[in-house]
Amino acid sequence: MKKTIIVLIAVMFSVFLSAISEGAVLTPTPSSIRIPRGQASLIVINYKLTGVVTSDCIMTSPSGRFDYGAFGESNSMPLNINVKNGAGSVVEALSIPVRINDRALKNKINSFQYSRTFTGCDGDLSSAVNINITTDAASDFNINRINLYFENKRAETTVERNFPKLRAYADIRFVGSGLFQGYWEVDGRMISPVNQHLTYGRSITLLTPDIPSLPTIDPGSHIVRFVITNPQIEMPLPSIVYFVTPKESREMPVSIKLLSPSDKSEVPFSPLQIEWEKPNDSSLFLVSFYYSTDGKPVFSAFVKEGSYMLTNAVLKSYFSSGKEYYWKVKGFDTKVNFSGESLMRSFTFEK
């Protein structure tokens, strides 16, 4: 009798386990894509796994496979899904060589599949992405290449301190049409966002704006990148470097006079009004804050008036109570040419 009960329990557990196992689902996103004919493509596939019985395990796919008619070709790049609490995901940056595109068209096939099988945990799970070959204009919106350079057409340049209107350029090749989003970045800090709807045309050239321009206040090397946030891409983003020498690009104009807070003052850690005289030849100001007299800015802001308010949001994000900060102001004329600079002052936030 006991043996019968034990066997019955084992059978029931096996059926229960099998039922949950059958509920495991592997979903690729996107499930279907369109690529342009006659060229290589780079696409991003997100594999999402749910409903796995085993809470912590690994599912492995040693390779993927392109299938077009009676022909096929393997992609030897392995992928692993780390399963936690019955679910997991992994992203694949899939490169589709132009030869696969051409072979499919030569065999009069306008679509093919890319498939993967993951093994482990509760067994084997397979998925497939349908790939349709079409024209550049009808393809899914995607970025094929990005190239950065300065006006000298190189990835590096040297300028003198306060050199005006240093510009960087980005040549971007794309297919399809869609909303393009990203931002220019210098030393890890965003200086200018880009939001633009791109219509089929294969390429576009972007350049950094006049306001704010690439900063040339601080001597030393500075790294420029253009970060793409839409469409999603997995290609490495290039970077370029410019070096600012200590030598001024021209004689320093008349200094801007700082008003408040006074030098070496101690102020409450609360919204703080920063003020300076507004010269007649300056219509735009850059106020910058530093940890030291020779460091890089902790925070900077462009304003058109002779004052700037450090709000609670800015204080919480960039400043700390009980610390000393240095600050100065630079002026620019209506053509965004450098027109003046203040001396440096300091203040300390109370604890």
mmCIF file of C-alpha atoms in Angstrom:
data_model
loop_
_atom_site.group_PDB
_atom_site.id
_atom_site.type_symbol
_atom_site.label_atom_id
_atom_site.label_comp_id
_atom_site.label_asym_id
_atom_site.label_seq_id
_atom_site.Cartn_x
_atom_site.Cartn_y
_atom_site.Cartn_z
ATOM 1 C CA MET A 1 0.000 0.000 0.000
ATOM 2 C CA LYS A 2 2.810 2.430 0.969
ATOM 3 C CA LYS A 3 4.683 1.582 -2.241
ATOM 4 C CA THR A 4 1.533 2.301 -4.246
ATOM 5 C CA ILE A 5 1.120 5.688 -2.578
ATOM 6 C CA ILE A 6 4.791 6.564 -3.162
ATOM 7 C CA VAL A 7 4.558 5.590 -6.817
ATOM 8 C CA LEU A 8 1.333 7.534 -7.202
ATOM 9 C CA ILE A 9 2.905 10.634 -5.636
ATOM 10 C CA ALA A 10 5.936 10.287 -7.899
ATOM 11 C CA VAL A 11 3.714 9.989 -10.976
ATOM 12 C CA MET A 12 1.641 13.016 -9.895
ATOM 13 C CA PHE A 13 4.810 15.066 -9.292
ATOM 14 C CA SER A 14 6.175 14.008 -12.673
ATOM 15 C CA VAL A 15 2.948 15.041 -14.412
ATOM 16 C CA PHE A 16 2.940 18.364 -12.521
ATOM 17 C CA LEU A 17 6.592 19.010 -13.427
ATOM 18 C CA SER A 18 5.943 18.115 -17.062
ATOM 19 C CA ALA A 19 2.956 20.438 -17.224
ATOM 20 C CA ILE A 20 4.954 23.384 -15.865
ATOM 21 C CA SER A 21 7.823 22.493 -18.166
ATOM 22 C CA GLU A 22 5.520 22.575 -21.176
ATOM 23 C CA GLY A 23 4.559 26.097 -20.142
ATOM 24 C CA ALA A 24 8.073 27.417 -20.652
ATOM 25 C CA VAL A 25 8.137 29.983 -23.469
ATOM 26 C CA LEU A 26 11.077 31.470 -25.406
ATOM 27 C CA THR A 27 10.127 34.695 -27.229
ATOM 28 C CA PRO A 28 12.418 36.598 -29.624
ATOM 29 C CA THR A 29 11.867 40.340 -30.110
ATOM 30 C CA PRO A 30 11.466 41.351 -32.850
ATOM 31 C CA SER A 31 9.915 38.212 -34.321
ATOM 32 C CA SER A 32 10.124 39.633 -37.837
ATOM 33 C CA ILE A 33 12.445 42.198 -39.427
ATOM 34 C CA ARG A 34 13.078 43.819 -42.803
ATOM 35 C CA ILE A 35 16.611 44.288 -44.130
ATOM 36 C CA PRO A 36 17.878 46.037 -47.286
ATOM 37 C CA ARG A 37 19.083 43.964 -50.204
ATOM 38 C CA GLY A 38 22.687 43.952 -51.328
ATOM 39 C CA GLN A 39 24.320 44.952 -48.018
ATOM 40 C CA ALA A 40 25.258 43.599 -44.619
ATOM 41 C CA SER A 41 22.949 44.317 -41.676
ATOM 42 C CA LEU A 42 23.307 44.453 -37.898
ATOM 43 C CA ILE A 43 20.174 43.752 -35.876
ATOM 44 C CA VAL A 44 19.441 43.382 -32.160
ATOM 45 C CA ILE A 45 17.380 40.402 -30.944
ATOM 46 C CA ASN A 46 16.148 40.127 -27.357
ATOM 47 C CA TYR A 47 15.365 36.547 -26.242
ATOM 48 C CA LYS A 48 12.970 36.385 -23.271
ATOM 49 C CA LEU A 49 12.416 33.115 -21.398
ATOM 50 C CA THR A 50 9.500 32.560 -18.980
ATOM 51 C CA GLY A 51 7.730 29.677 -17.213
ATOM 52 C CA VAL A 52 10.825 27.605 -16.391
ATOM 53 C CA VAL A 53 10.382 25.140 -13.495
ATOM 54 C CA THR A 54 13.931 25.296 -12.169
ATOM 55 C CA SER A 55 14.432 28.606 -10.389
ATOM 56 C CA ASP A 56 18.189 29.004 -10.962
ATOM 57 C CA CYS A 57 19.813 27.427 -14.002
ATOM 58 C CA ILE A 58 21.464 28.216 -17.343
ATOM 59 C CA MET A 59 20.174 27.566 -20.842
ATOM 60 C CA THR A 60 22.794 27.521 -23.585
ATOM 61 C CA SER A 61 22.650 27.966 -27.343
ATOM 62 C CA PRO A 62 26.031 27.114 -28.923
ATOM 63 C CA SER A 63 25.098 28.627 -32.285
ATOM 64 C CA GLY A 64 22.360 30.105 -34.441
ATOM 65 C CA ARG A 65 21.356 29.148 -37.967
ATOM 66 C CA PHE A 66 20.247 30.958 -41.111
ATOM 67 C CA ASP A 67 17.850 28.859 -43.204
ATOM 68 C CA TYR A 68 16.963 29.948 -46.735
ATOM 69 C CA GLY A 69 15.207 27.287 -48.798
ATOM 70 C CA ALA A 70 17.318 24.175 -49.157
ATOM 71 C CA PHE A 71 20.387 26.069 -47.992
ATOM 72 C CA GLY A 72 21.656 27.184 -44.610
ATOM 73 C CA GLU A 73 24.581 28.612 -42.691
ATOM 74 C CA SER A 74 25.554 28.585 -39.030
ATOM 75 C CA ASN A 75 26.468 31.469 -36.765
ATOM 76 C CA SER A 76 28.959 30.076 -34.249
ATOM 77 C CA MET A 77 28.427 32.782 -31.600
ATOM 78 C CA PRO A 78 27.199 31.103 -28.339
ATOM 79 C CA LEU A 79 24.549 32.624 -26.076
ATOM 80 C CA ASN A 80 23.600 31.861 -22.470
ATOM 81 C CA ILE A 81 20.401 32.702 -20.591
ATOM 82 C CA ASN A 82 20.821 32.888 -16.820
ATOM 83 C CA VAL A 83 17.477 31.849 -15.376
ATOM 84 C CA LYS A 84 16.418 33.383 -12.047
ATOM 85 C CA ASN A 85 13.011 32.701 -10.475
ATOM 86 C CA GLY A 86 11.860 30.889 -13.597
ATOM 87 C CA ALA A 87 12.715 33.638 -16.106
ATOM 88 C CA GLY A 88 15.673 35.169 -17.938
ATOM 89 C CA SER A 89 16.739 37.030 -21.057
ATOM 90 C CA VAL A 90 19.716 37.698 -23.310
ATOM 91 C CA VAL A 91 20.427 40.141 -26.145
ATOM 92 C CA GLU A 92 22.117 39.149 -29.393
ATOM 93 C CA ALA A 93 23.739 41.615 -31.776
ATOM 94 C CA LEU A 94 23.304 39.638 -34.984
ATOM 95 C CA SER A 95 25.423 40.451 -38.002
ATOM 96 C CA ILE A 96 23.850 39.296 -41.279
ATOM 97 C CA PRO A 97 26.630 39.042 -43.891
ATOM 98 C CA VAL A 98 25.910 40.321 -47.373
ATOM 99 C CA ARG A 99 26.674 36.838 -48.773
ATOM 100 C CA ILE A 100 23.586 35.392 -47.054
ATOM 101 C CA ASN A 101 21.500 38.216 -48.453
ATOM 102 C CA ASP A 102 22.865 37.576 -51.958
ATOM 103 C CA ARG A 103 22.504 33.762 -51.792
ATOM 104 C CA ALA A 104 18.858 34.047 -50.799
ATOM 105 C CA LEU A 105 18.116 36.410 -53.693
ATOM 106 C CA LYS A 106 20.031 34.233 -56.177
ATOM 107 C CA ASN A 107 17.758 31.360 -55.195
ATOM 108 C CA LYS A 108 14.738 33.654 -55.694
ATOM 109 C CA ILE A 109 14.018 33.750 -51.963
ATOM 110 C CA ASN A 110 12.934 37.076 -50.492
ATOM 111 C CA SER A 111 12.692 35.872 -46.906
ATOM 112 C CA PHE A 112 14.469 33.429 -44.621
ATOM 113 C CA GLN A 113 14.705 32.481 -40.950
ATOM 114 C CA TYR A 114 17.274 32.814 -38.227
ATOM 115 C CA SER A 115 16.767 30.227 -35.483
ATOM 116 C CA ARG A 116 18.321 29.234 -32.165
ATOM 117 C CA THR A 117 17.818 26.308 -29.779
ATOM 118 C CA PHE A 118 18.591 26.729 -26.081
ATOM 119 C CA THR A 119 19.316 23.623 -23.997
ATOM 120 C CA GLY A 120 19.249 23.173 -20.216
ATOM 121 C CA CYS A 121 16.955 23.689 -17.235
ATOM 122 C CA ASP A 122 13.716 22.025 -18.372
ATOM 123 C CA GLY A 123 14.852 20.758 -21.769
ATOM 124 C CA ASP A 124 15.139 22.330 -25.201
ATOM 125 C CA LEU A 125 13.435 25.510 -26.388
ATOM 126 C CA SER A 126 13.654 26.930 -29.923
ATOM 127 C CA SER A 127 12.832 30.262 -31.493
ATOM 128 C CA ALA A 128 12.931 31.757 -34.973
ATOM 129 C CA VAL A 129 13.038 35.274 -36.409
ATOM 130 C CA ASN A 130 11.646 35.887 -39.882
ATOM 131 C CA ILE A 131 13.952 38.051 -42.027
ATOM 132 C CA ASN A 132 12.487 39.735 -45.100
ATOM 133 C CA ILE A 133 14.678 41.225 -47.823
ATOM 134 C CA THR A 134 13.392 44.535 -49.179
ATOM 135 C CA THR A 135 14.607 47.948 -50.343
ATOM 136 C CA ASP A 136 16.536 50.475 -48.254
ATOM 137 C CA ALA A 137 13.486 52.696 -47.958
ATOM 138 C CA ALA A 138 11.182 49.869 -46.790
ATOM 139 C CA SER A 139 13.672 48.380 -44.307
ATOM 140 C CA ASP A 140 13.231 48.648 -40.550
ATOM 141 C CA PHE A 141 14.892 51.785 -39.175
ATOM 142 C CA ASN A 142 18.436 50.883 -38.163
ATOM 143 C CA ILE A 143 21.910 52.426 -37.834
ATOM 144 C CA ASN A 144 24.647 50.789 -39.883
ATOM 145 C CA ARG A 145 27.632 52.989 -39.078
ATOM 146 C CA ILE A 146 28.741 56.081 -37.167
ATOM 147 C CA ASN A 147 31.953 58.034 -37.774
ATOM 148 C CA LEU A 148 33.145 60.995 -35.663
ATOM 149 C CA TYR A 149 35.713 63.655 -36.592
ATOM 150 C CA PHE A 150 36.729 67.294 -36.136
ATOM 151 C CA GLU A 151 37.033 69.977 -38.817
ATOM 152 C CA ASN A 152 40.471 68.592 -39.704
ATOM 153 C CA LYS A 153 38.683 65.335 -40.711
ATOM 154 C CA ARG A 154 40.600 63.457 -38.017
ATOM 155 C CA ALA A 155 39.680 61.847 -34.711
ATOM 156 C CA GLU A 156 41.993 64.131 -32.743
ATOM 157 C CA THR A 157 42.855 67.824 -32.681
ATOM 158 C CA THR A 158 44.673 70.385 -30.507
ATOM 159 C CA VAL A 159 43.371 73.867 -29.697
ATOM 160 C CA GLU A 160 44.412 76.725 -27.444
ATOM 161 C CA ARG A 161 42.524 77.525 -24.277
ATOM 162 C CA ASN A 162 39.246 79.383 -24.915
ATOM 163 C CA PHE A 163 39.384 78.536 -28.613
ATOM 164 C CA PRO A 164 35.929 79.545 -29.933
ATOM 165 C CA LYS A 165 33.537 77.318 -31.874
ATOM 166 C CA LEU A 166 35.364 74.022 -31.737
ATOM 167 C CA ARG A 167 33.045 71.651 -33.614
ATOM 168 C CA ALA A 168 32.699 67.875 -33.871
ATOM 169 C CA TYR A 169 30.906 66.032 -36.681
ATOM 170 C CA ALA A 170 29.083 62.692 -36.866
ATOM 171 C CA ASP A 171 28.469 60.885 -40.169
ATOM 172 C CA ILE A 172 25.667 58.381 -39.587
ATOM 173 C CA ARG A 173 24.590 55.749 -42.126
ATOM 174 C CA PHE A 174 21.126 54.315 -41.715
ATOM 175 C CA VAL A 175 18.366 52.385 -43.474
ATOM 176 C CA GLY A 176 14.614 52.856 -43.269
ATOM 177 C CA SER A 177 12.899 55.791 -41.588
ATOM 178 C CA GLY A 178 12.161 56.614 -37.961
ATOM 179 C CA LEU A 179 12.782 58.759 -34.898
ATOM 180 C CA PHE A 180 16.485 59.210 -34.254
ATOM 181 C CA GLN A 181 17.498 60.151 -30.702
ATOM 182 C CA GLY A 182 20.860 60.635 -29.031
ATOM 183 C CA TYR A 183 23.133 63.219 -27.485
ATOM 184 C CA TRP A 184 26.597 64.739 -27.722
ATOM 185 C CA GLU A 185 28.782 63.937 -24.730
ATOM 186 C CA VAL A 186 32.079 65.430 -23.503
ATOM 187 C CA ASP A 187 34.002 63.631 -20.747
ATOM 188 C CA GLY A 188 30.915 61.597 -19.857
ATOM 189 C CA ARG A 189 28.564 64.602 -19.598
ATOM 190 C CA MET A 190 25.749 65.373 -22.019
ATOM 191 C CA ILE A 191 26.098 68.784 -23.655
ATOM 192 C CA SER A 192 23.390 68.656 -26.327
ATOM 193 C CA PRO A 193 20.465 66.283 -27.100
ATOM 194 C CA VAL A 194 19.399 65.374 -30.646
ATOM 195 C CA ASN A 195 15.834 64.422 -31.625
ATOM 196 C CA GLN A 196 15.214 64.166 -35.340
ATOM 197 C CA HIS A 197 12.945 62.169 -37.629
ATOM 198 C CA LEU A 198 15.061 60.609 -40.365
ATOM 199 C CA THR A 199 13.574 59.740 -43.734
ATOM 200 C CA TYR A 200 15.271 57.278 -46.040
ATOM 201 C CA GLY A 201 18.397 58.813 -47.503
ATOM 202 C CA ARG A 202 21.196 56.471 -46.353
ATOM 203 C CA SER A 203 23.261 59.033 -44.409
ATOM 204 C CA ILE A 204 23.165 62.215 -42.376
ATOM 205 C CA THR A 205 25.859 64.481 -40.900
ATOM 206 C CA LEU A 206 25.331 65.979 -37.457
ATOM 207 C CA LEU A 207 27.521 68.612 -35.803
ATOM 208 C CA THR A 208 27.814 70.003 -32.313
ATOM 209 C CA PRO A 209 25.876 73.260 -31.777
ATOM 210 C CA ASP A 210 27.256 76.756 -31.316
ATOM 211 C CA ILE A 211 25.503 76.960 -27.954
ATOM 212 C CA PRO A 212 26.742 75.204 -26.006
ATOM 213 C CA SER A 213 29.963 74.665 -27.933
ATOM 214 C CA LEU A 214 32.593 72.091 -27.043
ATOM 215 C CA PRO A 215 34.218 73.435 -23.852
ATOM 216 C CA THR A 216 37.810 74.651 -24.215
ATOM 217 C CA ILE A 217 38.126 76.301 -20.813
ATOM 218 C CA ASP A 218 40.080 73.553 -19.051
ATOM 219 C CA PRO A 219 43.524 72.521 -20.353
ATOM 220 C CA GLY A 220 44.095 68.827 -20.987
ATOM 221 C CA SER A 221 42.497 66.073 -23.060
ATOM 222 C CA HIS A 222 38.739 65.763 -23.529
ATOM 223 C CA ILE A 223 36.761 62.839 -24.994
ATOM 224 C CA VAL A 224 33.798 63.425 -27.315
ATOM 225 C CA ARG A 225 31.152 60.793 -28.098
ATOM 226 C CA PHE A 226 27.776 60.735 -29.776
ATOM 227 C CA VAL A 227 25.516 58.371 -27.841
ATOM 228 C CA ILE A 228 22.583 56.851 -29.767
ATOM 229 C CA THR A 229 19.521 56.013 -27.650
ATOM 230 C CA ASN A 230 17.039 55.240 -30.454
ATOM 231 C CA PRO A 231 17.003 52.976 -32.394
ATOM 232 C CA GLN A 232 18.563 50.423 -30.055
ATOM 233 C CA ILE A 233 22.008 49.422 -31.267
ATOM 234 C CA GLU A 234 24.695 47.092 -29.939
ATOM 235 C CA MET A 235 27.659 48.339 -31.996
ATOM 236 C CA PRO A 236 30.495 50.002 -30.021
ATOM 237 C CA LEU A 237 30.250 53.793 -30.075
ATOM 238 C CA PRO A 238 33.379 55.588 -31.363
ATOM 239 C CA SER A 239 35.057 58.454 -29.517
ATOM 240 C CA ILE A 240 37.341 61.300 -30.565
ATOM 241 C CA VAL A 241 39.772 63.389 -28.492
ATOM 242 C CA TYR A 242 40.742 67.054 -28.432
ATOM 243 C CA PHE A 243 43.571 68.546 -26.380
ATOM 244 C CA VAL A 244 43.391 72.058 -24.916
ATOM 245 C CA THR A 245 46.746 73.778 -24.339
ATOM 246 C CA PRO A 246 47.301 76.193 -21.409
ATOM 247 C CA LYS A 247 48.079 79.015 -23.844
ATOM 248 C CA GLU A 248 45.200 81.432 -24.438
ATOM 249 C CA SER A 249 43.857 81.617 -27.980
ATOM 250 C CA ARG A 250 44.054 85.428 -27.717
ATOM 251 C CA GLU A 251 44.611 88.090 -25.072
ATOM 252 C CA MET A 252 42.186 87.906 -22.176
ATOM 253 C CA PRO A 253 39.484 90.608 -22.439
ATOM 254 C CA VAL A 254 38.388 92.725 -19.487
ATOM 255 C CA SER A 255 37.353 90.492 -16.587
ATOM 256 C CA ILE A 256 33.756 90.047 -15.457
ATOM 257 C CA LYS A 257 33.199 91.235 -11.895
ATOM 258 C CA LEU A 258 31.644 88.720 -9.509
ATOM 259 C CA LEU A 259 29.102 90.086 -7.005
ATOM 260 C CA SER A 260 27.796 87.341 -4.727
ATOM 261 C CA PRO A 261 28.412 85.240 -2.790
ATOM 262 C CA SER A 262 31.534 86.977 -1.551
ATOM 263 C CA ASP A 263 34.887 85.243 -1.765
ATOM 264 C CA LYS A 264 35.574 82.526 0.847
ATOM 265 C CA SER A 265 32.098 82.948 2.337
ATOM 266 C CA GLU A 266 30.122 80.261 4.149
ATOM 267 C CA VAL A 267 26.539 79.836 2.942
ATOM 268 C CA PRO A 268 23.572 77.627 3.921
ATOM 269 C CA PHE A 269 23.075 74.410 1.960
ATOM 270 C CA SER A 270 19.898 75.712 0.335
ATOM 271 C CA PRO A 271 18.994 77.431 -2.963
ATOM 272 C CA LEU A 272 21.736 79.975 -3.660
ATOM 273 C CA GLN A 273 21.658 83.001 -5.975
ATOM 274 C CA ILE A 274 24.916 83.496 -7.915
ATOM 275 C CA GLU A 275 25.375 87.033 -9.286
ATOM 276 C CA TRP A 276 27.878 88.980 -11.402
ATOM 277 C CA GLU A 277 28.052 92.199 -13.411
ATOM 278 C CA LYS A 278 26.704 91.972 -16.946
ATOM 279 C CA PRO A 279 29.075 93.743 -19.383
ATOM 280 C CA ASN A 280 27.558 95.433 -22.426
ATOM 281 C CA ASP A 281 29.550 93.249 -24.838
ATOM 282 C CA SER A 282 28.344 89.949 -23.324
ATOM 283 C CA SER A 283 24.941 88.422 -24.031
ATOM 284 C CA LEU A 284 25.573 84.846 -22.871
ATOM 285 C CA PHE A 285 27.337 83.557 -19.766
ATOM 286 C CA LEU A 286 28.768 80.230 -18.677
ATOM 287 C CA VAL A 287 28.935 79.839 -14.898
ATOM 288 C CA SER A 288 31.039 76.870 -13.729
ATOM 289 C CA PHE A 289 31.694 75.301 -10.328
ATOM 290 C CA TYR A 290 34.796 73.306 -9.332
ATOM 291 C CA TYR A 291 36.212 71.252 -6.474
ATOM 292 C CA SER A 292 39.623 72.915 -6.987
ATOM 293 C CA THR A 293 41.205 75.764 -8.918
ATOM 294 C CA ASP A 294 42.774 73.423 -11.496
ATOM 295 C CA GLY A 295 40.113 70.708 -11.777
ATOM 296 C CA LYS A 296 37.286 70.026 -14.196
ATOM 297 C CA PRO A 297 33.839 71.546 -13.593
ATOM 298 C CA VAL A 298 31.489 69.825 -11.169
ATOM 299 C CA PHE A 299 28.556 71.635 -12.754
ATOM 300 C CA SER A 300 28.115 74.288 -15.476
ATOM 301 C CA ALA A 301 25.187 76.222 -16.876
ATOM 302 C CA PHE A 302 24.580 78.721 -19.690
ATOM 303 C CA VAL A 303 22.431 81.771 -18.868
ATOM 304 C CA LYS A 304 21.586 85.057 -20.568
ATOM 305 C CA GLU A 305 21.267 87.158 -17.419
ATOM 306 C CA GLY A 306 23.823 88.219 -14.799
ATOM 307 C CA SER A 307 22.690 85.649 -12.261
ATOM 308 C CA TYR A 308 21.991 81.963 -11.760
ATOM 309 C CA MET A 309 20.031 80.131 -9.068
ATOM 310 C CA LEU A 310 21.418 76.890 -7.662
ATOM 311 C CA THR A 311 18.098 75.121 -7.072
ATOM 312 C CA ASN A 312 17.397 72.250 -4.675
ATOM 313 C CA ALA A 313 17.443 69.798 -7.596
ATOM 314 C CA VAL A 314 20.889 70.989 -8.715
ATOM 315 C CA LEU A 315 22.247 70.970 -5.148
ATOM 316 C CA LYS A 316 21.091 67.399 -4.531
ATOM 317 C CA SER A 317 22.574 66.171 -7.816
ATOM 318 C CA TYR A 318 25.966 67.919 -7.893
ATOM 319 C CA PHE A 319 26.823 69.483 -4.517
ATOM 320 C CA SER A 320 27.312 68.397 -0.898
ATOM 321 C CA SER A 321 27.012 70.193 2.427
ATOM 322 C CA GLY A 322 30.225 70.979 4.295
ATOM 323 C CA LYS A 323 32.326 71.224 1.099
ATOM 324 C CA GLU A 324 34.150 74.145 -0.502
ATOM 325 C CA TYR A 325 33.485 75.014 -4.151
ATOM 326 C CA TYR A 326 35.224 77.375 -6.568
ATOM 327 C CA TRP A 327 33.313 79.246 -9.264
ATOM 328 C CA LYS A 328 33.848 81.615 -12.165
ATOM 329 C CA VAL A 329 31.939 83.109 -15.091
ATOM 330 C CA LYS A 330 32.783 83.384 -18.803
ATOM 331 C CA GLY A 331 31.034 85.770 -21.190
ATOM 332 C CA PHE A 332 30.217 85.447 -24.896
ATOM 333 C CA ASP A 333 28.988 88.041 -27.377
ATOM 334 C CA THR A 334 25.992 87.766 -29.735
ATOM 335 C CA LYS A 335 28.099 85.740 -32.191
ATOM 336 C CA VAL A 336 29.125 83.363 -29.388
ATOM 337 C CA ASN A 337 32.700 84.627 -29.408
ATOM 338 C CA PHE A 338 34.523 84.669 -26.086
ATOM 339 C CA SER A 339 34.203 88.167 -24.596
ATOM 340 C CA GLY A 340 35.402 87.990 -20.998
ATOM 341 C CA GLU A 341 36.151 85.918 -17.918
ATOM 342 C CA SER A 342 35.969 86.538 -14.177
ATOM 343 C CA LEU A 343 38.511 85.720 -11.549
ATOM 344 C CA MET A 344 37.811 82.615 -9.483
ATOM 345 C CA ARG A 345 36.054 82.780 -6.104
ATOM 346 C CA SER A 346 35.152 80.147 -3.539
ATOM 347 C CA PHE A 347 32.381 79.485 -1.045
ATOM 348 C CA THR A 348 31.621 76.695 1.425
ATOM 349 C CA PHE A 349 28.244 75.126 2.108
ATOM 350 C CA GLU A 350 27.426 74.803 5.805
ATOM 351 C CA LYS A 351 27.084 71.307 7.241
#
